[in-house]
GROMACS .gro file of C-alpha atoms in nm:
model
  379
    1MET     CA    1  -3.490   0.757   5.036
    2LYS     CA    2  -3.473   0.708   4.659
    3THR     CA    3  -3.261   0.994   4.527
    4LEU     CA    4  -3.193   1.074   4.162
    5VAL     CA    5  -2.899   1.295   4.067
    6LEU     CA    6  -2.965   1.446   3.724
    7GLY     CA    7  -2.631   1.483   3.552
    8GLY     CA    8  -2.504   1.237   3.810
    9TYR     CA    9  -2.174   1.158   3.636
   10GLY     CA   10  -2.093   1.521   3.544
   11ASN     CA   11  -1.853   1.766   3.705
   12PHE     CA   12  -2.068   1.847   4.009
   13GLY     CA   13  -2.316   1.559   3.989
   14ALA     CA   14  -2.039   1.302   4.028
   15ARG     CA   15  -1.921   1.466   4.349
   16ILE     CA   16  -2.272   1.465   4.494
   17SER     CA   17  -2.326   1.105   4.385
   18ARG     CA   18  -2.003   0.994   4.556
   19ALA     CA   19  -2.104   1.164   4.880
   20LEU     CA   20  -2.462   1.032   4.888
   21ALA     CA   21  -2.367   0.678   4.785
   22GLN     CA   22  -2.204   0.642   5.127
   23ASP     CA   23  -2.528   0.721   5.313
   24ALA     CA   24  -2.714   0.409   5.424
   25GLY     CA   25  -3.044   0.599   5.418
   26ILE     CA   26  -3.018   0.679   5.047
   27GLU     CA   27  -3.085   0.456   4.746
   28LEU     CA   28  -2.904   0.640   4.469
   29PHE     CA   29  -2.990   0.672   4.100
   30VAL     CA   30  -2.716   0.822   3.883
   31GLY     CA   31  -2.909   0.980   3.597
   32GLY     CA   32  -2.794   1.103   3.258
   33ARG     CA   33  -2.853   1.079   2.885
   34ASP     CA   34  -2.581   0.814   2.841
   35LEU     CA   35  -2.692   0.493   3.012
   36GLU     CA   36  -2.353   0.327   2.966
   37ARG     CA   37  -2.169   0.610   3.140
   38ALA     CA   38  -2.432   0.635   3.414
   39THR     CA   39  -2.418   0.262   3.482
   40ALA     CA   40  -2.038   0.244   3.481
   41PHE     CA   41  -2.010   0.535   3.722
   42ALA     CA   42  -2.281   0.396   3.951
   43GLN     CA   43  -2.103   0.061   3.963
   44SER     CA   44  -1.782   0.235   4.065
   45LEU     CA   45  -1.967   0.379   4.366
   46GLY     CA   46  -2.090   0.044   4.495
   47GLY     CA   47  -2.365   0.019   4.754
   48ASN     CA   48  -2.720   0.090   4.639
   49ALA     CA   49  -2.623   0.306   4.341
   50ARG     CA   50  -2.750   0.228   3.992
   51GLY     CA   51  -2.737   0.413   3.661
   52VAL     CA   52  -3.047   0.521   3.471
   53ARG     CA   53  -3.100   0.690   3.136
   54ILE     CA   54  -3.298   1.009   3.187
   55ASP     CA   55  -3.312   1.354   3.028
   56ALA     CA   56  -3.381   1.656   3.249
   57GLN     CA   57  -3.564   1.830   2.963
   58SER     CA   58  -3.766   1.530   2.842
   59PRO     CA   59  -4.147   1.575   2.822
   60ASP     CA   60  -4.173   1.230   2.982
   61LEU     CA   61  -3.960   1.319   3.285
   62ALA     CA   62  -4.250   1.309   3.532
   63GLN     CA   63  -4.353   0.960   3.416
   64GLY     CA   64  -3.995   0.840   3.439
   65LEU     CA   65  -3.960   0.970   3.793
   66GLY     CA   66  -4.288   0.807   3.889
   67PHE     CA   67  -4.177   0.475   3.740
   68LEU     CA   68  -3.858   0.484   3.947
   69GLY     CA   69  -4.048   0.589   4.261
   70VAL     CA   70  -3.807   0.875   4.321
   71ASP     CA   71  -3.842   1.071   4.648
   72LEU     CA   72  -3.583   1.341   4.575
   73VAL     CA   73  -3.433   1.483   4.255
   74ILE     CA   74  -3.105   1.676   4.266
   75HIS     CA   75  -3.068   1.868   3.940
   76THR     CA   76  -2.704   1.938   3.847
   77ALA     CA   77  -2.741   1.948   3.466
   78GLY     CA   78  -2.659   2.314   3.404
   79PRO     CA   79  -2.599   2.575   3.295
   80PHE     CA   80  -2.918   2.717   3.444
   81GLN     CA   81  -2.891   3.056   3.271
   82GLY     CA   82  -3.175   3.045   3.020
   83GLN     CA   83  -3.328   2.719   3.149
   84ASP     CA   84  -3.701   2.707   3.208
   85TYR     CA   85  -3.881   2.524   3.489
   86ARG     CA   86  -3.979   2.208   3.303
   87ALA     CA   87  -3.760   1.990   3.523
   88PRO     CA   88  -3.890   2.113   3.862
   89GLN     CA   89  -4.246   2.108   3.725
   90ALA     CA   90  -4.200   1.742   3.636
   91VAL     CA   91  -4.057   1.671   3.981
   92ALA     CA   92  -4.358   1.834   4.147
   93ALA     CA   93  -4.594   1.634   3.923
   94ALA     CA   94  -4.415   1.317   4.031
   95GLY     CA   95  -4.460   1.410   4.398
   96ALA     CA   96  -4.089   1.431   4.480
   97HIS     CA   97  -3.865   1.682   4.654
   98TYR     CA   98  -3.637   1.896   4.436
   99ILE     CA   99  -3.292   2.052   4.487
  100ASP     CA  100  -3.071   2.217   4.226
  101LEU     CA  101  -2.729   2.380   4.201
  102ALA     CA  102  -2.850   2.674   3.994
  103ASP     CA  103  -2.655   2.997   4.003
  104GLY     CA  104  -2.847   3.165   3.719
  105ARG     CA  105  -2.988   3.488   3.861
  106ARG     CA  106  -3.330   3.476   3.697
  107PHE     CA  107  -3.369   3.101   3.748
  108VAL     CA  108  -3.309   3.125   4.124
  109CYS     CA  109  -3.473   3.461   4.197
  110ASP     CA  110  -3.794   3.381   4.006
  111PHE     CA  111  -3.811   3.021   4.130
  112PRO     CA  112  -4.024   3.069   4.446
  113ALA     CA  113  -4.300   3.262   4.269
  114ALA     CA  114  -4.302   3.025   3.972
  115MET     CA  115  -4.293   2.694   4.159
  116ASP     CA  116  -4.431   2.746   4.511
  117ALA     CA  117  -4.792   2.656   4.431
  118ALA     CA  118  -4.696   2.332   4.254
  119PHE     CA  119  -4.479   2.209   4.540
  120HIS     CA  120  -4.734   2.313   4.802
  121ARG     CA  121  -4.990   2.099   4.619
  122ALA     CA  122  -4.742   1.812   4.618
  123GLY     CA  123  -4.656   1.865   4.986
  124ARG     CA  124  -4.285   1.868   4.899
  125ILE     CA  125  -3.992   2.110   4.926
  126ALA     CA  126  -3.814   2.259   4.627
  127VAL     CA  127  -3.485   2.447   4.663
  128ALA     CA  128  -3.306   2.643   4.392
  129GLY     CA  129  -2.948   2.762   4.437
  130ALA     CA  130  -2.825   2.494   4.680
  131SER     CA  131  -2.468   2.583   4.594
  132THR     CA  132  -2.191   2.827   4.686
  133VAL     CA  133  -2.439   3.105   4.611
  134PRO     CA  134  -2.675   3.177   4.769
  135ALA     CA  135  -2.671   2.878   5.008
  136LEU     CA  136  -2.321   2.911   5.152
  137SER     CA  137  -2.287   3.285   5.096
  138SER     CA  138  -2.607   3.362   5.292
  139ALA     CA  139  -2.498   3.128   5.573
  140VAL     CA  140  -2.168   3.317   5.596
  141VAL     CA  141  -2.332   3.661   5.601
  142ASP     CA  142  -2.578   3.546   5.870
  143HIS     CA  143  -2.287   3.412   6.078
  144LEU     CA  144  -2.067   3.720   6.043
  145ALA     CA  145  -2.344   3.965   6.127
  146ALA     CA  146  -2.514   3.766   6.404
  147GLY     CA  147  -2.631   4.006   6.674
  148TRP     CA  148  -2.559   4.318   6.468
  149GLN     CA  149  -2.804   4.605   6.448
  150GLY     CA  150  -2.769   4.620   6.070
  151ILE     CA  151  -2.556   4.548   5.763
  152ARG     CA  152  -2.432   4.829   5.539
  153SER     CA  153  -2.237   4.642   5.273
  154ILE     CA  154  -2.168   4.285   5.154
  155ASP     CA  155  -1.873   4.207   4.931
  156ILE     CA  156  -1.810   3.850   4.805
  157CYS     CA  157  -1.534   3.713   4.588
  158ILE     CA  158  -1.478   3.357   4.466
  159ALA     CA  159  -1.126   3.269   4.354
  160PRO     CA  160  -1.107   2.930   4.179
  161ALA     CA  161  -0.780   2.741   4.147
  162GLN     CA  162  -0.640   2.740   3.796
  163GLY     CA  163  -0.595   2.363   3.814
  164ALA     CA  164  -0.952   2.284   3.924
  165PRO     CA  165  -1.165   2.091   3.672
  166ARG     CA  166  -1.366   2.320   3.446
  167GLY     CA  167  -1.688   2.230   3.270
  168GLU     CA  168  -1.772   2.367   2.925
  169ALA     CA  169  -2.135   2.422   3.027
  170THR     CA  170  -2.028   2.624   3.331
  171LEU     CA  171  -1.795   2.832   3.116
  172ALA     CA  172  -2.076   2.901   2.867
  173GLY     CA  173  -2.300   3.020   3.150
  174VAL     CA  174  -2.032   3.259   3.273
  175LEU     CA  175  -1.959   3.396   2.927
  176ALA     CA  176  -2.329   3.461   2.866
  177TYR     CA  177  -2.315   3.781   3.073
  178CYS     CA  178  -1.956   3.883   2.989
  179GLY     CA  179  -1.983   4.252   2.898
  180ALA     CA  180  -2.362   4.255   2.950
  181PRO     CA  181  -2.518   4.516   3.182
  182ILE     CA  182  -2.581   4.373   3.529
  183ARG     CA  183  -2.815   4.533   3.784
  184VAL     CA  184  -2.620   4.592   4.105
  185TRP     CA  185  -2.736   4.743   4.434
  186GLN     CA  186  -2.484   5.021   4.511
  187GLY     CA  187  -2.523   5.324   4.735
  188GLY     CA  188  -2.879   5.227   4.820
  189ARG     CA  189  -3.002   5.225   4.460
  190TRP     CA  190  -2.996   5.004   4.151
  191THR     CA  191  -2.722   5.074   3.900
  192GLU     CA  192  -2.591   4.889   3.595
  193GLN     CA  193  -2.234   4.769   3.553
  194PRO     CA  194  -2.083   4.545   3.282
  195GLY     CA  195  -2.003   4.185   3.372
  196TRP     CA  196  -1.635   4.082   3.390
  197ALA     CA  197  -1.516   4.437   3.321
  198HIS     CA  198  -1.294   4.657   3.540
  199PRO     CA  199  -1.116   4.400   3.763
  200ALA     CA  200  -1.039   4.523   4.115
  201LYS     CA  201  -0.783   4.400   4.368
  202VAL     CA  202  -0.911   4.159   4.634
  203GLN     CA  203  -0.719   4.042   4.943
  204PHE     CA  204  -0.739   3.689   5.084
  205ALA     CA  205  -0.620   3.552   5.418
  206ARG     CA  206  -0.423   3.253   5.286
  207MET     CA  207  -0.382   3.335   4.917
  208LYS     CA  208  -0.203   3.598   4.717
  209PRO     CA  209  -0.416   3.898   4.615
  210ARG     CA  210  -0.606   3.865   4.289
  211ARG     CA  211  -0.807   4.092   4.065
  212GLY     CA  212  -1.178   4.013   4.064
  213ALA     CA  213  -1.455   4.125   3.829
  214LEU     CA  214  -1.833   4.151   3.859
  215CYS     CA  215  -2.037   3.836   3.795
  216ASP     CA  216  -2.416   3.806   3.767
  217ILE     CA  217  -2.547   3.582   4.047
  218PRO     CA  218  -2.867   3.557   4.255
  219ASP     CA  219  -2.712   3.721   4.564
  220LEU     CA  220  -2.700   4.057   4.387
  221GLU     CA  221  -3.081   4.058   4.387
  222LEU     CA  222  -3.167   3.838   4.686
  223PHE     CA  223  -2.947   4.008   4.944
  224PRO     CA  224  -3.085   4.365   4.915
  225ALA     CA  225  -3.427   4.217   4.993
  226ARG     CA  226  -3.302   3.974   5.258
  227TYR     CA  227  -3.088   4.219   5.458
  228ALA     CA  228  -3.296   4.529   5.527
  229GLY     CA  229  -3.098   4.851   5.510
  230VAL     CA  230  -2.799   4.713   5.320
  231GLN     CA  231  -2.661   4.983   5.091
  232SER     CA  232  -2.429   4.785   4.863
  233VAL     CA  233  -2.394   4.423   4.750
  234MET     CA  234  -2.107   4.313   4.527
  235PHE     CA  235  -1.996   3.976   4.391
  236ARG     CA  236  -1.675   3.916   4.200
  237ALA     CA  237  -1.484   3.622   4.060
  238ALA     CA  238  -1.103   3.634   4.062
  239LEU     CA  239  -0.920   3.404   3.825
  240GLU     CA  240  -0.574   3.293   3.935
  241VAL     CA  241  -0.384   3.369   3.616
  242GLY     CA  242  -0.395   3.742   3.553
  243LEU     CA  243  -0.382   3.700   3.176
  244THR     CA  244  -0.709   3.505   3.174
  245GLN     CA  245  -0.876   3.767   3.394
  246HIS     CA  246  -0.769   4.039   3.149
  247ALA     CA  247  -0.886   3.822   2.859
  248PHE     CA  248  -1.236   3.813   3.008
  249ALA     CA  249  -1.224   4.190   3.053
  250PHE     CA  250  -1.125   4.224   2.686
  251LEU     CA  251  -1.417   4.001   2.579
  252ALA     CA  252  -1.643   4.223   2.791
  253PHE     CA  253  -1.508   4.526   2.607
  254LEU     CA  254  -1.571   4.363   2.268
  255ARG     CA  255  -1.930   4.287   2.363
  256ARG     CA  256  -1.994   4.638   2.491
  257THR     CA  257  -1.867   4.784   2.163
  258GLY     CA  258  -2.083   4.546   1.958
  259LEU     CA  259  -1.789   4.354   1.810
  260LEU     CA  260  -1.876   4.031   1.993
  261ARG     CA  261  -2.248   3.964   2.031
  262ALA     CA  262  -2.244   3.619   2.192
  263PRO     CA  263  -1.928   3.548   2.399
  264GLN     CA  264  -2.078   3.216   2.514
  265LYS     CA  265  -2.018   3.076   2.166
  266LEU     CA  266  -1.647   3.085   2.249
  267ALA     CA  267  -1.694   2.839   2.536
  268PRO     CA  268  -1.583   2.526   2.341
  269LEU     CA  269  -1.266   2.701   2.221
  270LEU     CA  270  -1.179   2.849   2.560
  271HIS     CA  271  -1.252   2.522   2.734
  272ALA     CA  272  -1.026   2.332   2.495
  273THR     CA  273  -0.738   2.579   2.528
  274GLY     CA  274  -0.775   2.670   2.896
  275GLY     CA  275  -0.530   2.403   3.007
  276VAL     CA  276  -0.247   2.598   2.843
  277PHE     CA  277  -0.247   2.832   3.143
  278ASP     CA  278  -0.254   2.560   3.410
  279ALA     CA  279   0.126   2.563   3.439
  280PHE     CA  280   0.104   2.926   3.556
  281GLY     CA  281  -0.145   2.850   3.834
  282THR     CA  282  -0.180   2.630   4.140
  283ALA     CA  283  -0.423   2.390   4.303
  284LEU     CA  284  -0.523   2.653   4.564
  285GLY     CA  285  -0.856   2.832   4.545
  286GLY     CA  286  -1.079   3.010   4.790
  287MET     CA  287  -1.348   3.260   4.873
  288VAL     CA  288  -1.393   3.566   5.089
  289VAL     CA  289  -1.711   3.728   5.223
  290ARG     CA  290  -1.679   4.074   5.375
  291VAL     CA  291  -1.954   4.252   5.565
  292GLU     CA  292  -1.965   4.600   5.712
  293GLY     CA  293  -2.235   4.725   5.944
  294THR     CA  294  -2.331   4.830   6.294
  295ASP     CA  295  -2.263   4.584   6.576
  296ALA     CA  296  -2.477   4.520   6.883
  297HIS     CA  297  -2.329   4.826   7.058
  298GLY     CA  298  -2.385   5.064   6.768
  299ALA     CA  299  -2.024   5.075   6.658
  300ILE     CA  300  -1.902   5.033   6.297
  301ALA     CA  301  -1.791   4.673   6.245
  302ARG     CA  302  -1.611   4.500   5.958
  303ARG     CA  303  -1.572   4.124   5.949
  304ALA     CA  304  -1.451   3.882   5.684
  305TRP     CA  305  -1.479   3.507   5.637
  306HIS     CA  306  -1.217   3.333   5.426
  307ILE     CA  307  -1.186   2.978   5.300
  308ALA     CA  308  -0.883   2.822   5.130
  309ALA     CA  309  -0.925   2.496   4.938
  310ASP     CA  310  -0.606   2.324   4.822
  311ASP     CA  311  -0.543   2.018   4.602
  312ASN     CA  312  -0.805   2.134   4.350
  313HIS     CA  313  -1.082   2.053   4.598
  314GLY     CA  314  -1.258   2.386   4.538
  315PRO     CA  315  -1.532   2.234   4.316
  316GLU     CA  316  -1.651   2.033   4.617
  317ILE     CA  317  -1.782   2.355   4.773
  318PRO     CA  318  -2.071   2.414   4.525
  319CYS     CA  319  -2.192   2.059   4.600
  320MET     CA  320  -2.203   2.080   4.979
  321ALA     CA  321  -2.540   2.249   5.031
  322ALA     CA  322  -2.723   1.994   4.815
  323ILE     CA  323  -2.550   1.709   5.000
  324LEU     CA  324  -2.640   1.853   5.341
  325LEU     CA  325  -3.005   1.911   5.246
  326ALA     CA  326  -3.038   1.565   5.091
  327ARG     CA  327  -2.905   1.404   5.408
  328ARG     CA  328  -3.148   1.602   5.621
  329LEU     CA  329  -3.439   1.480   5.408
  330ALA     CA  330  -3.310   1.122   5.409
  331HIS     CA  331  -3.289   1.126   5.787
  332GLY     CA  332  -3.651   1.237   5.816
  333GLU     CA  333  -3.598   1.602   5.905
  334ALA     CA  334  -3.890   1.824   5.813
  335LEU     CA  335  -3.807   2.113   5.580
  336PRO     CA  336  -4.048   2.392   5.483
  337VAL     CA  337  -4.293   2.282   5.212
  338GLY     CA  338  -4.301   2.489   4.895
  339ALA     CA  339  -4.041   2.646   4.666
  340HIS     CA  340  -3.749   2.846   4.800
  341ALA     CA  341  -3.428   3.014   4.695
  342CYS     CA  342  -3.161   2.854   4.912
  343ALA     CA  343  -3.089   3.146   5.143
  344GLY     CA  344  -3.109   3.086   5.517
  345LEU     CA  345  -3.186   2.714   5.496
  346LEU     CA  346  -2.841   2.614   5.624
  347THR     CA  347  -2.612   2.757   5.892
  348LEU     CA  348  -2.238   2.796   5.853
  349PRO     CA  349  -2.151   2.539   6.123
  350GLU     CA  350  -2.340   2.276   5.922
  351PHE     CA  351  -2.077   2.314   5.649
  352ASP     CA  352  -1.781   2.269   5.885
  353PRO     CA  353  -1.763   1.886   5.867
  354GLU     CA  354  -1.760   1.907   5.486
  355PHE     CA  355  -1.482   2.166   5.492
  356ALA     CA  356  -1.282   1.943   5.725
  357ARG     CA  357  -1.341   1.639   5.505
  358TRP     CA  358  -1.156   1.808   5.220
  359GLY     CA  359  -0.887   1.976   5.431
  360MET     CA  360  -1.023   2.327   5.376
  361VAL     CA  361  -0.919   2.602   5.615
  362THR     CA  362  -1.147   2.888   5.722
  363ASP     CA  363  -1.077   3.216   5.902
  364VAL     CA  364  -1.302   3.483   6.051
  365ILE     CA  365  -1.118   3.815   6.075
  366ASP     CA  366  -1.223   4.147   6.225
  367GLU     CA  367  -1.087   4.400   5.980
  368ASP     CA  368  -0.997   4.763   6.022
  369GLU     CA  369  -1.095   5.020   5.761
  370SER     CA  370  -0.774   4.989   5.559
  371ALA     CA  371  -0.799   4.609   5.532
  372ALA     CA  372  -1.165   4.617   5.440
  373GLY     CA  373  -1.092   4.859   5.159
  374HIS     CA  374  -0.916   4.598   4.947
  375GLY     CA  375  -1.182   4.466   4.716
  376THR     CA  376  -1.464   4.649   4.891
  377PRO     CA  377  -1.645   4.926   4.701
  378ALA     CA  378  -1.629   5.273   4.845
  379LEU     CA  379  -1.959   5.369   5.003
   0.00000   0.00000   0.00000
């Protein structure tokens, strides 16, 4: 299967390219605006990989894909906050499958309605959000609550390692909603809370506690619709160095008071200076998903899934869903035609070999009320 990775030598694209280059069923194109970089990286992969010059936002993208005879496009050239659907529209016009790593709330949540007709006409599948959220997060929630009568609350926190590689584009996407009002489903109704403000303590199984703050991701909107009866959905990010977490909270304060209108403009500066704090952090990152609900016997249940990723391998996690889906397509597995947000397309056990590949450790813990309270909003 001819597979093009847009942004194929970037922070996440390179990881996906390395994984797929080892699959005998995939002929890989490493795509980017810089042909020299794309070609050099493709040559380092060996096998059937080759570099191509291609721009995800080019008006000629569909023709370029048709010329290459591409069967699948994996779009990693973020940030997706503020992106339109020109790239997936071009992929549909070229008659190829489409997968992206988007975590922009509007991009992912509006994707099915915007793109379903085009991909149905093409007879292909399109998946937005094949990343940590909502692909992995929904797989975890489904696993934890399997057999339950209902879910009352979902609380997720991602805790990146300080030493993990950081992309300027990713940082800009995060800063875009720093201090901005975010719609959050709490107490069975929609409320607004400021992004990155008011950090709260979060407990992890194999990491020290951190303080996490609200981030704007698709799960906040997808999960209240996906899990009938859920009363609260929360997502936080917890930076390892406390000073940087408080710095984001301060930027949120400045935006809320009108003193800083566009925090994302600080991305180049913060990206350039972020390494100063690396000496105060480690190579250990992780994630926790907590659910509370009613089990099969009608009793209150609280379960948590934890993952710990050492050696700065945490950035491999956002790439896993796209890799797994690409392999399924390459091996001839039928996936539902049309456009989808990537919730429920993968099960948690499908991720296990990828976790093992990178030495990541997972735990599922039944928590009592006191343990669940750390990092979980009061309901």
